[in-house]
N, C-alpha and C. Protein backbone atom coordinates (compact mmCIF):
# COMPACT_ATOMS: atom_id res chain seq x y z
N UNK A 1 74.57 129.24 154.70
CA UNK A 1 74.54 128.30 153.58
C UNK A 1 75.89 127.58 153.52
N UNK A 2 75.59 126.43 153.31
CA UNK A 2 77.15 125.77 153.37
C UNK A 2 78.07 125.60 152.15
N UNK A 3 78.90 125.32 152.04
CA UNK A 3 80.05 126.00 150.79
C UNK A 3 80.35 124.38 150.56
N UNK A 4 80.24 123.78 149.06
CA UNK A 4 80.22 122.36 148.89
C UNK A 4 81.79 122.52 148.12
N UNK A 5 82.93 122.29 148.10
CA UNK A 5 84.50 122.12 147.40
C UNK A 5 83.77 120.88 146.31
N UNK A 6 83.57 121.25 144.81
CA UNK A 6 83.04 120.51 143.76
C UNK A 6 84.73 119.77 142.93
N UNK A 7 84.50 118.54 142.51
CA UNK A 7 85.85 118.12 141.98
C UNK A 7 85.55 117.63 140.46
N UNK A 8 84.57 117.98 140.25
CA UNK A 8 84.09 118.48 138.76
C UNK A 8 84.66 119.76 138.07
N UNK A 9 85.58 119.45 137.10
CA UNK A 9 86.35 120.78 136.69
C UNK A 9 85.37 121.69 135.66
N UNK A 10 84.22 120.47 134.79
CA UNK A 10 83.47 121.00 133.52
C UNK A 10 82.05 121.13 134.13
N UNK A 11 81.78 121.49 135.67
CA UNK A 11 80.76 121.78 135.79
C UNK A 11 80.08 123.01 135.53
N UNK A 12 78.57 123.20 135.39
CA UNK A 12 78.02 123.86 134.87
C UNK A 12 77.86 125.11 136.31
N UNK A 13 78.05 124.45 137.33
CA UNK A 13 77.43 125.21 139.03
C UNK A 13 78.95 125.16 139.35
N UNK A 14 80.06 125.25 138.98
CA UNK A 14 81.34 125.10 139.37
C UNK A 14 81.73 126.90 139.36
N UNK A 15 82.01 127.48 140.59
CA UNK A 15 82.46 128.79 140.66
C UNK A 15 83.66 129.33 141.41
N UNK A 16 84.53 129.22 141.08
CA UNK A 16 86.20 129.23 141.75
C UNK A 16 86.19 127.85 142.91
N UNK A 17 85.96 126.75 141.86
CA UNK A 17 85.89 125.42 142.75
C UNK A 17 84.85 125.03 143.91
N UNK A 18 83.97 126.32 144.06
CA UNK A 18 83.11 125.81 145.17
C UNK A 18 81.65 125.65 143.83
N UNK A 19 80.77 124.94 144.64
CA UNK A 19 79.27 124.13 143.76
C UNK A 19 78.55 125.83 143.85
N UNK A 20 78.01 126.46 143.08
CA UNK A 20 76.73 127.07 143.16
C UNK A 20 74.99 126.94 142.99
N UNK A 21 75.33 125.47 142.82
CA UNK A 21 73.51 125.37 142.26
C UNK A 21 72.63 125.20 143.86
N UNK A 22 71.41 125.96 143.70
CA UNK A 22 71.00 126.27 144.58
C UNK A 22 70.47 124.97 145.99
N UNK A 23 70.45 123.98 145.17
CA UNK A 23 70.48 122.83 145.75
C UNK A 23 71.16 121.10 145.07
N UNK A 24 71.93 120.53 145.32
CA UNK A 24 72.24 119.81 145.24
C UNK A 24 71.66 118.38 145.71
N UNK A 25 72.28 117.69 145.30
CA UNK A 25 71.76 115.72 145.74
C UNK A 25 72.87 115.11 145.04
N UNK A 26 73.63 114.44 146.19
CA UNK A 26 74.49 113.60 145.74
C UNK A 26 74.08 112.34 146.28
N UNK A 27 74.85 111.01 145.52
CA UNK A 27 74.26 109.86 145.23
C UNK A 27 75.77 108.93 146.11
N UNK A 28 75.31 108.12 146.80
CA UNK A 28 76.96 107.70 147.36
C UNK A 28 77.57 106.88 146.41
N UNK A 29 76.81 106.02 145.74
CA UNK A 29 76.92 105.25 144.61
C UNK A 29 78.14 106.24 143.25
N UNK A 30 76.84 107.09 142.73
CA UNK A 30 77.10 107.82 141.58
C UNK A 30 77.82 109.09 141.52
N UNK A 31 77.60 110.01 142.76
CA UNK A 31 78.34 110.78 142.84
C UNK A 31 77.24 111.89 142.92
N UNK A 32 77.54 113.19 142.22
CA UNK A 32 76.69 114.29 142.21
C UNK A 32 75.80 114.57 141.34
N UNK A 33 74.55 114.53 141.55
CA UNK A 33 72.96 114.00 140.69
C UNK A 33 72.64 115.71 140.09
N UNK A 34 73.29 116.87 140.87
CA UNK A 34 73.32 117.78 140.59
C UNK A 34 74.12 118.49 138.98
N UNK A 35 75.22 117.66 139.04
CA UNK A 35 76.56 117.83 138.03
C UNK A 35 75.72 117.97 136.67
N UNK A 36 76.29 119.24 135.94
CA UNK A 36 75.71 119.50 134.69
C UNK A 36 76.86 119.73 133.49
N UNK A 37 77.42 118.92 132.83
CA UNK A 37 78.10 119.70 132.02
C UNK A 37 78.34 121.11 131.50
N UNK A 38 79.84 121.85 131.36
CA UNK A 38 79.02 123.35 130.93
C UNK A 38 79.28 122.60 129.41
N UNK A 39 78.44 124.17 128.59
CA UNK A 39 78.82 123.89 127.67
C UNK A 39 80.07 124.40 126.93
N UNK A 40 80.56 124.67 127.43
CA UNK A 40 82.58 125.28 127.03
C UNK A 40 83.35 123.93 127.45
N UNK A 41 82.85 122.87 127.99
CA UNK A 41 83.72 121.64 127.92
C UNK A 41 83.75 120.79 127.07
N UNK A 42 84.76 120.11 126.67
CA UNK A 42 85.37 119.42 125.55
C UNK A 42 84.22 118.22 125.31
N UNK A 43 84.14 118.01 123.61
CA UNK A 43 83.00 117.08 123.56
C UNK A 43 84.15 116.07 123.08
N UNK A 44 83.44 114.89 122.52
CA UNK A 44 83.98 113.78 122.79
C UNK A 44 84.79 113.86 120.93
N UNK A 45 84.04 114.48 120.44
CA UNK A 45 84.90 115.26 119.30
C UNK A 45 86.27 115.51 119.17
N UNK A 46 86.42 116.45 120.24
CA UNK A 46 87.79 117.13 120.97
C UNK A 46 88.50 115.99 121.41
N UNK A 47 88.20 114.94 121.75
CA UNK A 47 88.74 113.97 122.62
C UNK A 47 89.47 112.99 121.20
N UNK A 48 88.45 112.84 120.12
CA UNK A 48 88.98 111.83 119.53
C UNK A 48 89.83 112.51 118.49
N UNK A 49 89.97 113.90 118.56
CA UNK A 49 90.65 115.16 117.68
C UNK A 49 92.14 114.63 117.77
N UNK A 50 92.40 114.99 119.82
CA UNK A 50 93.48 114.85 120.57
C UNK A 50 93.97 113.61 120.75
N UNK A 51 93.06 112.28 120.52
CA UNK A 51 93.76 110.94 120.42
C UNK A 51 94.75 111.03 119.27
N UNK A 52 93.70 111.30 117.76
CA UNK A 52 94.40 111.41 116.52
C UNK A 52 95.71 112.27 116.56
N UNK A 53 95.83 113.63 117.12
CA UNK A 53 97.19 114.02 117.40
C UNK A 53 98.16 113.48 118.07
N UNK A 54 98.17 112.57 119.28
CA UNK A 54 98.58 111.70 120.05
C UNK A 54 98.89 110.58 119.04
N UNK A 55 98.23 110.28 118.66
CA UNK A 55 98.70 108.93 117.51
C UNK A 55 100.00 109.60 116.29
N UNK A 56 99.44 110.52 116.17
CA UNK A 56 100.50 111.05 114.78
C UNK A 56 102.34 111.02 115.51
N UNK A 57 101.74 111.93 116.55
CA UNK A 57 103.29 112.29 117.13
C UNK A 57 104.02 110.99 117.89
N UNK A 58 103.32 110.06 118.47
CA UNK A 58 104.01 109.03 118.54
C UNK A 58 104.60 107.98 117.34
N UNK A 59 103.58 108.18 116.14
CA UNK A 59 104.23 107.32 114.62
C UNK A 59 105.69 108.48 114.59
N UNK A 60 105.67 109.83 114.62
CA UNK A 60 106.86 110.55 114.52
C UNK A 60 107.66 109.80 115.24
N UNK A 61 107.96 110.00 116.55
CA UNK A 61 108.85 109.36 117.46
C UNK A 61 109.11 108.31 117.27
N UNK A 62 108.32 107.69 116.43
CA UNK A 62 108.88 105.90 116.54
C UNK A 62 109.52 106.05 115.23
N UNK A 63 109.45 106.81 114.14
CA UNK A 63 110.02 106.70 112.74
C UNK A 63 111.34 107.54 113.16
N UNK A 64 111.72 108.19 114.08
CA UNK A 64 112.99 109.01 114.70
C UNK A 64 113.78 108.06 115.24
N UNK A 65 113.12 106.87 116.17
CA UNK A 65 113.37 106.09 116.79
C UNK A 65 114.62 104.90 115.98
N UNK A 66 113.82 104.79 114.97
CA UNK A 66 114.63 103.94 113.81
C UNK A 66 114.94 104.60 113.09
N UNK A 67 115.25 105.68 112.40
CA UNK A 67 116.43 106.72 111.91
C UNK A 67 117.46 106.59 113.00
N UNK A 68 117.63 106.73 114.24
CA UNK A 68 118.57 106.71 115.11
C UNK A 68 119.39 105.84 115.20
N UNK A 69 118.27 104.43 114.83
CA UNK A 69 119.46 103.08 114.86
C UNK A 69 119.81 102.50 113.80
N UNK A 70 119.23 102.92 112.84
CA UNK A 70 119.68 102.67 111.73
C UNK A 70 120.94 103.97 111.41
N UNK A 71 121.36 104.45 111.90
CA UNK A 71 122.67 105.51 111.58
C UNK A 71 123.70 104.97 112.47
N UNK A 72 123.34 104.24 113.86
CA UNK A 72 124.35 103.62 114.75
C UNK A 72 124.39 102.13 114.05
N UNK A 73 123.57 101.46 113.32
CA UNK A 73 124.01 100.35 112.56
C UNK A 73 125.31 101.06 111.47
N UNK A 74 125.32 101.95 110.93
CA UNK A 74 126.16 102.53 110.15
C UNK A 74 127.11 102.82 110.53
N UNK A 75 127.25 103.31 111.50
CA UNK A 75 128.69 103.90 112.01
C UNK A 75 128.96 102.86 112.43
N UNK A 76 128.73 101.33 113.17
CA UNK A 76 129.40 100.53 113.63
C UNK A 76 129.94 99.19 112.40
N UNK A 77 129.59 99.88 111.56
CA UNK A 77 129.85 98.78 110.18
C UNK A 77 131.43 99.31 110.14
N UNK A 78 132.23 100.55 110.78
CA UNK A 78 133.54 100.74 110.02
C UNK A 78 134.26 99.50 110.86
């Protein structure tokens, strides 16, 4: 039986990186017709969870950003 190296990390037939489903069909176009989501992979929930955290901590950094220069506007006023 031949051993397929899968580059699907959230597959459902994904078993220490090699495919296990008993038969496969891949598409040259689309890719692997086999590919099943598991269900322990991130839904799109999770995704827009981790944008919203991504958004917060960059408003941080940018409000640090201008605390910084607004204290070097200060010190260069002596």
């Amino acid at each position: 039986m031949p051993r397929i190296k899968c580059h699907y990390l959230d597959c459902a037939f994904l078993d220490e990186g090699i495919c296990s489903a008993g038969m496969v069909e891949l598409d040259p176009d689309t890719g692997c017709k086999t590919y099943s989501a598991n269900a322990e992979s991130a839904t799109e929930d999770d995704w827009d969870t981790e944008e919203d955290e991504l958004e917060e901590w960059e408003e941080l950094d940018e409000d640090e950003d201008e605390e910084i220069w607004e204290e070097d506007d200060t010190e260069e006023s002596y």
